[in-house]
Short mmCIF file of C-alpha atoms and ligand atoms in Angstrom, two decimals:
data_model
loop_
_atom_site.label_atom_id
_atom_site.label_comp_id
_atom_site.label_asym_id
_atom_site.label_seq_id
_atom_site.Cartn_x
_atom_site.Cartn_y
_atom_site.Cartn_z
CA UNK D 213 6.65 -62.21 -49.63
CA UNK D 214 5.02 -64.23 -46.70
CA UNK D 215 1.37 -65.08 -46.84
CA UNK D 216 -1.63 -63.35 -45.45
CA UNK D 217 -2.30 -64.57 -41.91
CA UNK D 218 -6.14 -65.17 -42.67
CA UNK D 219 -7.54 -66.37 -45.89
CA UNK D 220 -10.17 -63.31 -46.40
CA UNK D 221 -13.14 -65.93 -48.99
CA UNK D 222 -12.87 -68.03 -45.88
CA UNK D 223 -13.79 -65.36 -43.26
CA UNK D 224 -16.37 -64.22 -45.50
CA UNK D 225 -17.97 -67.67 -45.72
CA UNK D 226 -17.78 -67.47 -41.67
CA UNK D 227 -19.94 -64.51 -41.19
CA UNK D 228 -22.12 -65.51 -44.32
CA UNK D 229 -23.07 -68.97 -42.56
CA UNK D 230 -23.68 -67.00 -39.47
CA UNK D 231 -20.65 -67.52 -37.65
CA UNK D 232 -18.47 -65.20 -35.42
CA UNK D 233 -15.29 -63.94 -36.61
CA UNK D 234 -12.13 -64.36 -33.82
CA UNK D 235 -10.27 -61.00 -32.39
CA UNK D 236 -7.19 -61.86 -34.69
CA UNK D 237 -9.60 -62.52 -37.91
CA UNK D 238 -11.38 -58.72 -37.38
CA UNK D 239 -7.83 -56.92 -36.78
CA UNK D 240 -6.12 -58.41 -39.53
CA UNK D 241 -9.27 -57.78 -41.32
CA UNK D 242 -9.46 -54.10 -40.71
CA UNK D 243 -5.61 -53.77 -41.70
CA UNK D 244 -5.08 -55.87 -44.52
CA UNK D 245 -8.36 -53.79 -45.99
CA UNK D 246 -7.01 -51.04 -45.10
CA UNK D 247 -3.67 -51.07 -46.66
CA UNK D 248 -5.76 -52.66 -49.74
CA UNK D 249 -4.70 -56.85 -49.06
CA UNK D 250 -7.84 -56.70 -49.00
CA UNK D 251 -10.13 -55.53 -52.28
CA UNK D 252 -12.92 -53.35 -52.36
CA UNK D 253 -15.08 -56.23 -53.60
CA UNK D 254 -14.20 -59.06 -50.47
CA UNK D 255 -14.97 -56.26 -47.78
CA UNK D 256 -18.50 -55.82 -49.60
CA UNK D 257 -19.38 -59.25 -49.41
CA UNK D 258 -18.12 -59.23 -45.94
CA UNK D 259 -20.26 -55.65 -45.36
CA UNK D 260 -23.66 -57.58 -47.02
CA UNK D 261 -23.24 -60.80 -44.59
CA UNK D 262 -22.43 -58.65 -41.43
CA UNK D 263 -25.83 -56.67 -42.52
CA UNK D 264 -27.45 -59.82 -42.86
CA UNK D 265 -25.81 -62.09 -39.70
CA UNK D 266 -25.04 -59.36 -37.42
CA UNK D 267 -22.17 -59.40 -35.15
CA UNK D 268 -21.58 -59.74 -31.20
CA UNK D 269 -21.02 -58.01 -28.59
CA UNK D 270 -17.55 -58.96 -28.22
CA UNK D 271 -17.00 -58.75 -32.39
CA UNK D 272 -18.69 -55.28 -32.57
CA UNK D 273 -15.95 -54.20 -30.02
CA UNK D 274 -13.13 -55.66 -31.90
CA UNK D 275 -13.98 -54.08 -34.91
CA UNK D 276 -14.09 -50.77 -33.65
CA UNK D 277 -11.23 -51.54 -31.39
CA UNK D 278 -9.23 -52.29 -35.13
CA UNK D 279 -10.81 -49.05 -36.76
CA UNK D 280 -9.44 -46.81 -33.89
CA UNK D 281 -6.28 -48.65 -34.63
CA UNK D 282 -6.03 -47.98 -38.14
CA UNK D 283 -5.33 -44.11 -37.17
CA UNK D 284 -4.43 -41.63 -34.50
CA UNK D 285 -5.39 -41.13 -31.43
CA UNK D 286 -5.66 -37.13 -29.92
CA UNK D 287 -4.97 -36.22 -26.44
CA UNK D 288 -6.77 -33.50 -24.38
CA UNK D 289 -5.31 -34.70 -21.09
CA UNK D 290 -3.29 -31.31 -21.17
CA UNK D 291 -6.26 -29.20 -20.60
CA UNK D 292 -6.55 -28.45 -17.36
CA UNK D 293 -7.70 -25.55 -14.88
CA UNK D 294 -5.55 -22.80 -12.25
CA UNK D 295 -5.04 -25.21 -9.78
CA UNK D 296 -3.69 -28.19 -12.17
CA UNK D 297 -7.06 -30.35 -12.23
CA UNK D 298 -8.11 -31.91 -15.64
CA UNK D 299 -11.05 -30.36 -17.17
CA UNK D 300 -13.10 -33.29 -18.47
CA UNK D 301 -13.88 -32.69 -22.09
CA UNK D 302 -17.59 -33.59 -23.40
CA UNK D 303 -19.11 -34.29 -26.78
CA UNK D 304 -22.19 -35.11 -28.87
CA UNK D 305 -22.58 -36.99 -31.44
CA UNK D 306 -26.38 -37.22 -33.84
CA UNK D 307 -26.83 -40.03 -36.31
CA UNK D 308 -28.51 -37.85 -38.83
CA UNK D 309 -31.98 -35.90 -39.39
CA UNK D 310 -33.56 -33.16 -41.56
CA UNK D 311 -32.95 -29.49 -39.70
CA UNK D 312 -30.82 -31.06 -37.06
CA UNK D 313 -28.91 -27.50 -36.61
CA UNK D 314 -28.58 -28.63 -32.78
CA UNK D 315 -24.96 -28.57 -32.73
CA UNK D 316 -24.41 -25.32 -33.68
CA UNK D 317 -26.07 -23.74 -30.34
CA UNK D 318 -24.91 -26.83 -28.45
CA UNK D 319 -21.12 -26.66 -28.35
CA UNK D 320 -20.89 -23.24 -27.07
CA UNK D 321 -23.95 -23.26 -24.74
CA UNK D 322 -22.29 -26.53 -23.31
CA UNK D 323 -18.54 -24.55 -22.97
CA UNK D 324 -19.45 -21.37 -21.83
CA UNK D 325 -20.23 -23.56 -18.55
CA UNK D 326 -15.95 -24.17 -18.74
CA UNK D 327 -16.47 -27.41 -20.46
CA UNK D 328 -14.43 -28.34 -23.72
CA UNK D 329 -16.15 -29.52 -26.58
CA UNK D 330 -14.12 -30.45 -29.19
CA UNK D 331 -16.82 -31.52 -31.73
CA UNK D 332 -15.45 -33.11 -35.07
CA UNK D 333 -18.12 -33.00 -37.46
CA UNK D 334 -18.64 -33.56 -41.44
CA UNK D 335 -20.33 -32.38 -44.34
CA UNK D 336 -23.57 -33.67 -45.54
CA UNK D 337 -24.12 -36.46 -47.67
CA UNK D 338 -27.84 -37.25 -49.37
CA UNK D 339 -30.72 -36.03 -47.42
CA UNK D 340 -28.79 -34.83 -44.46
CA UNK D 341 -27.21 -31.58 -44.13
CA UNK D 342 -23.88 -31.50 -42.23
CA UNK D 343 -22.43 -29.49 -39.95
CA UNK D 344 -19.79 -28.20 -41.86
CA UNK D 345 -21.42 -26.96 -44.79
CA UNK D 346 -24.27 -24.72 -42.66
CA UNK D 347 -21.20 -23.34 -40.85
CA UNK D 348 -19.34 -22.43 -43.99
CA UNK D 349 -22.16 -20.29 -45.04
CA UNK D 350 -20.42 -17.60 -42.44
CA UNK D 351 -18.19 -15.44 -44.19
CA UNK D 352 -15.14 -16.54 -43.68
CA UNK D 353 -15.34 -19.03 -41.24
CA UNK D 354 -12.68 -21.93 -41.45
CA UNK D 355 -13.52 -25.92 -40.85
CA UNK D 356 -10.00 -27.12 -41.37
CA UNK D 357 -7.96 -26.82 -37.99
CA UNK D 358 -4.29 -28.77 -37.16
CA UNK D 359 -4.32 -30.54 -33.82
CA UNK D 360 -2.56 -27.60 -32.01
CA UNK D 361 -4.91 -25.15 -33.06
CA UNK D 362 -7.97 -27.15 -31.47
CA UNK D 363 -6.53 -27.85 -28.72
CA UNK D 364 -5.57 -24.16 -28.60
CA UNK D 365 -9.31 -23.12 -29.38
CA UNK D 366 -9.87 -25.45 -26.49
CA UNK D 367 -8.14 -24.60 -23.66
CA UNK D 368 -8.69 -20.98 -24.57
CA UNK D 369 -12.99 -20.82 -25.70
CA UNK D 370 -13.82 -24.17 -25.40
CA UNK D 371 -15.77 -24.98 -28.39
CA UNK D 372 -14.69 -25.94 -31.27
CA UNK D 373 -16.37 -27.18 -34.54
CA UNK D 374 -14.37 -28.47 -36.94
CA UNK D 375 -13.14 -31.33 -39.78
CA UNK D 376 -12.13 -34.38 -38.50
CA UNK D 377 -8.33 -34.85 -39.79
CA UNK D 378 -7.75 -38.01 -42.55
CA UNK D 379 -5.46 -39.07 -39.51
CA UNK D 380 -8.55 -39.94 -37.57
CA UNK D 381 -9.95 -43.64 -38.24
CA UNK D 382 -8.42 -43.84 -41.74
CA UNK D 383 -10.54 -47.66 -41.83
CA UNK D 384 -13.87 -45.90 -41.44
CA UNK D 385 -13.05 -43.48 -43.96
CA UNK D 386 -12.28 -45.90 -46.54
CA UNK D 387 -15.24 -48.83 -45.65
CA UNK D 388 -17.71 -45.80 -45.15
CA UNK D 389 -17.11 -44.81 -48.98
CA UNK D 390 -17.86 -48.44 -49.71
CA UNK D 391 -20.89 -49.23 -47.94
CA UNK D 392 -22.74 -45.78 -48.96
CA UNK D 393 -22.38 -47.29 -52.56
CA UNK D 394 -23.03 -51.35 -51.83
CA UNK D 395 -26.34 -50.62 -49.71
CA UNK D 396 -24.86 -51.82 -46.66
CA UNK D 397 -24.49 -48.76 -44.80
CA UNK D 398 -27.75 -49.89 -42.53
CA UNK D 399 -26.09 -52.41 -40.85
CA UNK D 400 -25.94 -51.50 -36.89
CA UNK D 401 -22.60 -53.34 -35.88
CA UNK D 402 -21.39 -50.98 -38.88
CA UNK D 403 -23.07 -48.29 -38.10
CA UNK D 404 -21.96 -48.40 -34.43
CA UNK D 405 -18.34 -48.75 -34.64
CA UNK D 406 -18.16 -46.37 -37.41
CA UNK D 407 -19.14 -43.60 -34.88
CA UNK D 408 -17.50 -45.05 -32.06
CA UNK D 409 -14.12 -45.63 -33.50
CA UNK D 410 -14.17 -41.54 -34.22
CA UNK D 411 -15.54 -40.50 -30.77
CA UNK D 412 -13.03 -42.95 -29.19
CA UNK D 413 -10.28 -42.03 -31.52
CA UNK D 414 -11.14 -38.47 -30.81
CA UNK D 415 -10.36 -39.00 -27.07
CA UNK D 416 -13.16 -37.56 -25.38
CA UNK D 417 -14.18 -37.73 -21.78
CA UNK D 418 -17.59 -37.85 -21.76
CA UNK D 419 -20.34 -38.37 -25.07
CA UNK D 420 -24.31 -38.31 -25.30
CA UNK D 421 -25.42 -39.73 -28.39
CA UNK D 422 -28.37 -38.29 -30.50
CA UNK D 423 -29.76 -41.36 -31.80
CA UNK D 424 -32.71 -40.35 -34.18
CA UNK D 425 -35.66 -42.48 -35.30
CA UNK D 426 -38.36 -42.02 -38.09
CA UNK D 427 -39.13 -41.50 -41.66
CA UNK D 428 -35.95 -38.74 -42.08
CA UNK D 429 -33.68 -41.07 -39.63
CA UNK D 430 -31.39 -44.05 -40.77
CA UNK D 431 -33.52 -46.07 -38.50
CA UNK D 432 -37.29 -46.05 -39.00
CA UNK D 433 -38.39 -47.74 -36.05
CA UNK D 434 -37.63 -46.71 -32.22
CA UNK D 435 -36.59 -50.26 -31.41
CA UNK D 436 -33.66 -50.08 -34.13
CA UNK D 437 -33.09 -46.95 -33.08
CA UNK D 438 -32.21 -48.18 -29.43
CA UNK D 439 -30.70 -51.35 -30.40
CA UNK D 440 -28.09 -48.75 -32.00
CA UNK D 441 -28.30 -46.83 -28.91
CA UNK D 442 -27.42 -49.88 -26.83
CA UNK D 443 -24.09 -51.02 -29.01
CA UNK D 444 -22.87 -47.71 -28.95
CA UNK D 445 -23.33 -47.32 -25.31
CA UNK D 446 -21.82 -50.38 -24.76
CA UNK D 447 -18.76 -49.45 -27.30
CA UNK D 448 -18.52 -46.41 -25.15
CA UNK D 449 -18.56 -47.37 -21.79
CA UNK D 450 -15.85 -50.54 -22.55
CA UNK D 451 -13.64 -47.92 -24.08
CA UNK D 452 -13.61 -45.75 -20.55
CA UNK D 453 -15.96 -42.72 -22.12
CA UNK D 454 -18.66 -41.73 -20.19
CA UNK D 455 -21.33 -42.15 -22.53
CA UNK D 456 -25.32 -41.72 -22.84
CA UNK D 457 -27.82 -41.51 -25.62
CA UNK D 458 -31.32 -39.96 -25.90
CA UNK D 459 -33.35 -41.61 -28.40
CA UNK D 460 -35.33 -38.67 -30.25
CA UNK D 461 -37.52 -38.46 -33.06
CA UNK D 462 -37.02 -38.12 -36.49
CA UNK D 463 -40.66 -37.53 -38.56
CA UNK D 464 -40.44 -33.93 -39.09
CA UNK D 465 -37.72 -32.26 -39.17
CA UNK D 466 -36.44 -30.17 -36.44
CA UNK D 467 -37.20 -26.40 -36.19
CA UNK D 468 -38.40 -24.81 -38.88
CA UNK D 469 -35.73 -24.70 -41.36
CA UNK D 470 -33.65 -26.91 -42.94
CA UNK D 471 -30.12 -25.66 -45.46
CA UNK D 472 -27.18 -24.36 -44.67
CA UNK D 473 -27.68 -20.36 -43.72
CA UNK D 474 -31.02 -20.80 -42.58
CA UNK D 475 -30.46 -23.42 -40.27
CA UNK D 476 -27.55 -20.93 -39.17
CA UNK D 477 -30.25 -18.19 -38.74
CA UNK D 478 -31.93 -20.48 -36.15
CA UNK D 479 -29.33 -21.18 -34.52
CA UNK D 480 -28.63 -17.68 -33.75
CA UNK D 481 -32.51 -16.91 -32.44
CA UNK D 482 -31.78 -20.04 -30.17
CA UNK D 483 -28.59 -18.53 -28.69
CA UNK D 484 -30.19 -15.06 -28.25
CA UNK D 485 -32.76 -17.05 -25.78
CA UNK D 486 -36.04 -17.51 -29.23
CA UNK D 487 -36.03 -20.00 -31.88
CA UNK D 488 -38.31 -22.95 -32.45
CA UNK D 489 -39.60 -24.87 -29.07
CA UNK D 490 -38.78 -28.38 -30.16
CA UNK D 491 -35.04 -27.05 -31.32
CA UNK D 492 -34.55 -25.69 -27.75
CA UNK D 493 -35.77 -28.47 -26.10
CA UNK D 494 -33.25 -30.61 -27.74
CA UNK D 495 -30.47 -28.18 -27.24
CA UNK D 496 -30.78 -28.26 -23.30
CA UNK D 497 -31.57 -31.69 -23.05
CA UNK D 498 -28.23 -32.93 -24.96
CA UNK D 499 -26.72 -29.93 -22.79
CA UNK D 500 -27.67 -31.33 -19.39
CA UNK D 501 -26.29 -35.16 -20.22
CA UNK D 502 -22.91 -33.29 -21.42
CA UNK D 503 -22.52 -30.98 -18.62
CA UNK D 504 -23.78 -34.25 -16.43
CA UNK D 505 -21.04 -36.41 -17.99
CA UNK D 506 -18.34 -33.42 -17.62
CA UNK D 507 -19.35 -33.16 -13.92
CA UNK D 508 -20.79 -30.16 -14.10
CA UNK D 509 -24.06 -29.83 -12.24
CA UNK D 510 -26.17 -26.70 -14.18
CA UNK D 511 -28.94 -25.47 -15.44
CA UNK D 512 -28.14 -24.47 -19.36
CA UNK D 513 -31.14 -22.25 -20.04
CA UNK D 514 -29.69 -20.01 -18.16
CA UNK D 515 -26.93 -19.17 -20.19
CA UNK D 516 -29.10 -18.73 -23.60
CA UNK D 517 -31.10 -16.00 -21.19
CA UNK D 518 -28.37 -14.51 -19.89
CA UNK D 519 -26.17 -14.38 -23.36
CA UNK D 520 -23.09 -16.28 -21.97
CA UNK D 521 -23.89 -19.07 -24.97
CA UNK D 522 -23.80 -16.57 -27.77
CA UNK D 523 -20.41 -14.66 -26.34
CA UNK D 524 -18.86 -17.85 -26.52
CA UNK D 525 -20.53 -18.77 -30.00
CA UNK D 526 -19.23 -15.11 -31.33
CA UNK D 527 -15.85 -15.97 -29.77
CA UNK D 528 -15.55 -19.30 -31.54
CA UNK D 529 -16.43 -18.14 -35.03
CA UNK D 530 -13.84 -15.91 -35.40
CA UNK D 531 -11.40 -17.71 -33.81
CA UNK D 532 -12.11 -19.94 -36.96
CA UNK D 533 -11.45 -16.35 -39.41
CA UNK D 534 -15.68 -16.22 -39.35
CA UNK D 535 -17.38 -12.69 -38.71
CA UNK D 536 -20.14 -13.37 -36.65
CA UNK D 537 -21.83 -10.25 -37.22
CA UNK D 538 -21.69 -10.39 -41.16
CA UNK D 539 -24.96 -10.54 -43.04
CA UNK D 540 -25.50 -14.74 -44.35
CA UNK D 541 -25.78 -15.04 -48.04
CA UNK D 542 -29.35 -14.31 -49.56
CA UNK D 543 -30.38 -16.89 -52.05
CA UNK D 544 -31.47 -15.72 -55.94
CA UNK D 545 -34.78 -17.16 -56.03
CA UNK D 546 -36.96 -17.93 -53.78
CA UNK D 547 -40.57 -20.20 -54.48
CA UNK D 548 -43.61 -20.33 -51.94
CA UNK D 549 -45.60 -23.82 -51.62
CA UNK D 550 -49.07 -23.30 -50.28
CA UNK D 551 -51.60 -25.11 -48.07
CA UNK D 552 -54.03 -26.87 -50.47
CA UNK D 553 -56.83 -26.94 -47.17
CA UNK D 554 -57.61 -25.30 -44.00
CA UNK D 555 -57.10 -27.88 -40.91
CA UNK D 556 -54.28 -28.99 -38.62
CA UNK D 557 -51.10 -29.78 -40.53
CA UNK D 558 -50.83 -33.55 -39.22
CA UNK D 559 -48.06 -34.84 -41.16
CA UNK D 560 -44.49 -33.07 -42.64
CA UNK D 561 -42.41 -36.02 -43.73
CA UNK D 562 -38.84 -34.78 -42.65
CA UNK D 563 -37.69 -37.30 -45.28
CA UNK D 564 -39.36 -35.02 -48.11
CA UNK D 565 -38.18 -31.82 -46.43
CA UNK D 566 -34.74 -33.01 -46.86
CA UNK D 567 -34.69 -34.68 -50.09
CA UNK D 568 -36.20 -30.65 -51.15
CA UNK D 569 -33.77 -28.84 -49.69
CA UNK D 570 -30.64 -31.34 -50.92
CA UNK D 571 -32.16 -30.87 -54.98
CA UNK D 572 -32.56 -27.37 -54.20
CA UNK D 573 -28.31 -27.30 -53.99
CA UNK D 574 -27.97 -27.03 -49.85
CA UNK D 575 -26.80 -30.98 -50.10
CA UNK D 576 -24.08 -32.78 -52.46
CA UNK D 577 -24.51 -36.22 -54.31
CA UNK D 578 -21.16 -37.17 -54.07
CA UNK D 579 -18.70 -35.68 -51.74
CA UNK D 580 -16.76 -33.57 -54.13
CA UNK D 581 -19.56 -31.65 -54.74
CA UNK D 582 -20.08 -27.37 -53.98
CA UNK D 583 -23.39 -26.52 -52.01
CA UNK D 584 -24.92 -23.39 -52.05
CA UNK D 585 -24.95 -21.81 -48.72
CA UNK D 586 -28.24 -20.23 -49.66
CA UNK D 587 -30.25 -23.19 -50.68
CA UNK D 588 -33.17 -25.01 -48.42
CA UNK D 589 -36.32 -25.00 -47.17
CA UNK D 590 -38.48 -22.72 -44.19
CA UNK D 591 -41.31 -24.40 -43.23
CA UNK D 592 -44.09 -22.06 -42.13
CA UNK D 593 -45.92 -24.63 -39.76
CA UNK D 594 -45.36 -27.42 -37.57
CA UNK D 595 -46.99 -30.41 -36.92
CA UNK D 596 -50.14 -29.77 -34.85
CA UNK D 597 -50.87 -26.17 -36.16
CA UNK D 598 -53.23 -24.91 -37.71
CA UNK D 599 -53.46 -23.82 -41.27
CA UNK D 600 -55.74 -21.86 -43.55
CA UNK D 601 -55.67 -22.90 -47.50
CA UNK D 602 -53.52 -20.45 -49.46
CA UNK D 603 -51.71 -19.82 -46.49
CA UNK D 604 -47.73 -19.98 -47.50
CA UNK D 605 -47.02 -23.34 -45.98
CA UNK D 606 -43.05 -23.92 -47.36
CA UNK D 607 -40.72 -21.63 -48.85
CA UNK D 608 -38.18 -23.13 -51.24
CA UNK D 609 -34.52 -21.19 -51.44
CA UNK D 610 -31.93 -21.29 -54.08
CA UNK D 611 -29.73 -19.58 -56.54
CA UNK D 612 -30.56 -21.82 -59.81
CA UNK D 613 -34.48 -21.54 -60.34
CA UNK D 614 -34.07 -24.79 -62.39
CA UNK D 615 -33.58 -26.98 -59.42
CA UNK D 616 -37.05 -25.76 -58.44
CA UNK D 617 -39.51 -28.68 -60.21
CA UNK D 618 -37.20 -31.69 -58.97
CA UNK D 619 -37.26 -29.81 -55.49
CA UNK D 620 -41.45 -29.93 -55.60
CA UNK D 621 -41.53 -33.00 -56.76
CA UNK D 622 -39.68 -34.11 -53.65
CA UNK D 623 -42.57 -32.91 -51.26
CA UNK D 624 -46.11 -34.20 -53.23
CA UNK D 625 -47.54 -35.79 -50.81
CA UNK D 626 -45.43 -34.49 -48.23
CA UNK D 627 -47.52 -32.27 -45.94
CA UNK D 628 -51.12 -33.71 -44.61
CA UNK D 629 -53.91 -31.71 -43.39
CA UNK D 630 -56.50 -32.76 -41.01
CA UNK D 631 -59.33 -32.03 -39.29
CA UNK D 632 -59.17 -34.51 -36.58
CA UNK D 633 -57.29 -34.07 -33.07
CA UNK D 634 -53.54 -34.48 -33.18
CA UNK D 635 -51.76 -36.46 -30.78
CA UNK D 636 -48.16 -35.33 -30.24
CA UNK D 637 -45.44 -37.39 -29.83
CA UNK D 638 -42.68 -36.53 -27.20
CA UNK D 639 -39.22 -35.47 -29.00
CA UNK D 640 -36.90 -37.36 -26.36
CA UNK D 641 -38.66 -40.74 -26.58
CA UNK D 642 -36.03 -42.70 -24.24
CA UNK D 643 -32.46 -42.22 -22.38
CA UNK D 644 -29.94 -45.03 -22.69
CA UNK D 645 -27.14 -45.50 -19.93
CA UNK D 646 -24.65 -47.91 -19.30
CA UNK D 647 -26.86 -48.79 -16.56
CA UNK D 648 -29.68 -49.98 -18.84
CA UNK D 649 -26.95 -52.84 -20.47
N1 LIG F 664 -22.42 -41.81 -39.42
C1 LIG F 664 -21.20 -42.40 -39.39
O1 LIG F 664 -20.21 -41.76 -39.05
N2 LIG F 664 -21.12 -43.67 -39.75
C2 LIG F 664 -22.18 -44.42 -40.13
O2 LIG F 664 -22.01 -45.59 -40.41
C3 LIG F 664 -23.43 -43.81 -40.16
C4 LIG F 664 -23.53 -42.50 -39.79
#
């Protein structure tokens, strides 16, 4: 047996003193832990003193760089149009927030314009729903799809929403598990190339990345928030994908729901040209930087008025065995929170909303887990509204009335009325480019 070519206590040490790791330390790194040279417990030390040092430009890179390598790469250079051109494929990518449904409208508004979107997306862990798991409240309707049927679903609708294969970044699989249990999962370098090394892996064209900050957000603050924004743009742009992120906020959630069918349910009143302002704003802003990075130069309202976005959402559901017209589950019980005061509801910590809605059985606690496709929470107000005491303010959904208490306990304090002015806050807060590096 020949020996390791790094001594893993000593590269540990390296970052822990604050050093920088070399391009051959991080690849043999990333292998040897992935083929399990190295143990659970070295890469959490090494995970603690990267959250604690940092890394580098040139280290984050590397990293993510070895992650990609760890797996396979897919290919959508064989979509292309009539007359033999490439058709540029685009994606979008959110790090995480309470009602973030924005996907769901998003990938078919963004292909009925004849751009690909071949969004991989997963299920939700803790406070944040996932894709996935609001999706598979449509009867039916299939996440798991082999390479040649998304690339089929591609080149023949152009949206697709589906699991992410275990071929796909096989390191960030494995070092994700491990930092969501060692409290290291914070840690920006981390945080970046574990999003990165799936986008990059994925082989898109072009990306625009939702990065979220506020009280339901990984980051709290709008400077860590573009710091992320920054490394990933960076990650991007070095790896040859047209990349962009919108920094948007994260207080209260987004829309007014927040589950698994009823975040579907407002998905569909966005697509049929309604739903919540702040959840269409987002929609068409994410849509113009993906259409912008595809090449395409449109206006994307125009196809929630005109109903291209929902033919192409109806068309992608049952391509995945989903009827789109089916009824969504109904939940057993239902509970009504109401406004203790009259005033202007100042305050709805997203954080709350989604801790509620995950006790109430729309989230899992470890990824093995069932959810209940009926479970979450419709708020009755936004931020800045008015509200009269008594009024129903939230309305808590689920099929096991038990999960109720735990669920309100989640949201004391939650919602503040006031009788002073409000002073909104824009959603998109700031737009990162590889310009701005
Ligand atoms: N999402 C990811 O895929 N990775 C992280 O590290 C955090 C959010």
């Amino acid at each position: 047996m020949t020996a390791p070519a790094h001594d893993v206590v000593d590269l540990i040490r390296t970052k822990r003193d604050g050093g920088t790791l070399a391009p051959d330390q991080i690849s043999w790194l990333i292998g040897a832990y992935t083929d399990g040279t190295v143990a659970d417990e070295q890469m959490s030390a090494m995970a603690m003193a990267i959250l604690l040092r940092g890394m580098d430009r040139a280290e984050i890179a590397q990293w993510t760089q070895a992650m990609i390598s760890s797996g396979e790469r897919m290919d959508f250079s064989s979509l292309t149009r009539a007359d033999g051109t490439r058709r540029r494929t685009s994606d979008k990518h959110s790090t995480g927030g309470v009602g973030d449904k924005i996907t769901l409208p998003l990938a078919p508004l963004v292909a009925s314009f004849g751009v690909p979107v071949p969004q991989l997306s997963g299920r939700g862990l803790g406070h944040t729903g996932g894709t996935l798991d609001k999706l598979e409240s449509i009867p039916g309707w299939q996440a798991h799809l082999s390479n040649e049927q998304m690339l089929d679903q591609l080149d023949r609708i152009g949206a697709v929403i589906c699991a992410a294969g275990s071929g796909l970044a096989p390191a960030d699989r494995k070092l994700y598990a491990l930092r969501d249990v060692t409290g290291t999962v914070e840690a920006i370098p981390l945080i970046a190339s574990s999003i990165m090394s799936k986008k990059i892996a994925e082989g898109t064209d072009a990306l625009v990345l939702d990065v979220k900050a506020g009280a339901g957000a990984f980051m709290k603050t709008r400077a860590d928030a573009e710091e992320l924004a920054r490394t990933m743009v960076a990650l991007g742009t070095d790896a040859g994908v047209s990349t962009t992120a919108l920094i948007t906020g994260m207080d209260a959630p987004l829309g007014l729901t927040a589950g698994n069918a009823v975040e579907v349910e407002e998905s569909l009143e966005v697509l049929a040209g309604g739903g919540p302002a702040d959840v269409v704003e987002l929609t068409l802003a994410l849509a113009e930087e993906m259409l912008a990075g595809a090449g395409v130069e449109a206006d994307p309202a125009e196809h929630l008025a005109n109903g291209k976005a929902m033919d192409c959402w109806r068309q992608m559901i049952r391509a995945q065995g989903g009827d789109p017209e089916a009824p969504l589950p109904e939940p057993k019980h239902t509970h009504t929170i109401t406004a203790p005061a009259s005033g202007t509801l100042s305050r709805l910590d997203a954080y709350a909303v989604g801790v509620a809605a995950w006790r109430l059985g729309a989230g899992r606690a470890r990824k093995e887990d069932p959810v209940q496709a009926a479970a979450g929470v419709r708020m009755h107000a936004k931020p800045g509204e008015r509200v009269t005491a008594g009024q129903p303010l939230l309305t808590l959904t689920t099929d096991e009335e038990s999960r109720v208490p735990r669920a309100e306990e989640a949201l004391a304090g939650a919602a503040e009325i006031a009788d002073s002015a409000w002073q909104p806050k824009p959603l998109v807060s700031a737009r990162v480019s590889a310009e701005d590096l």
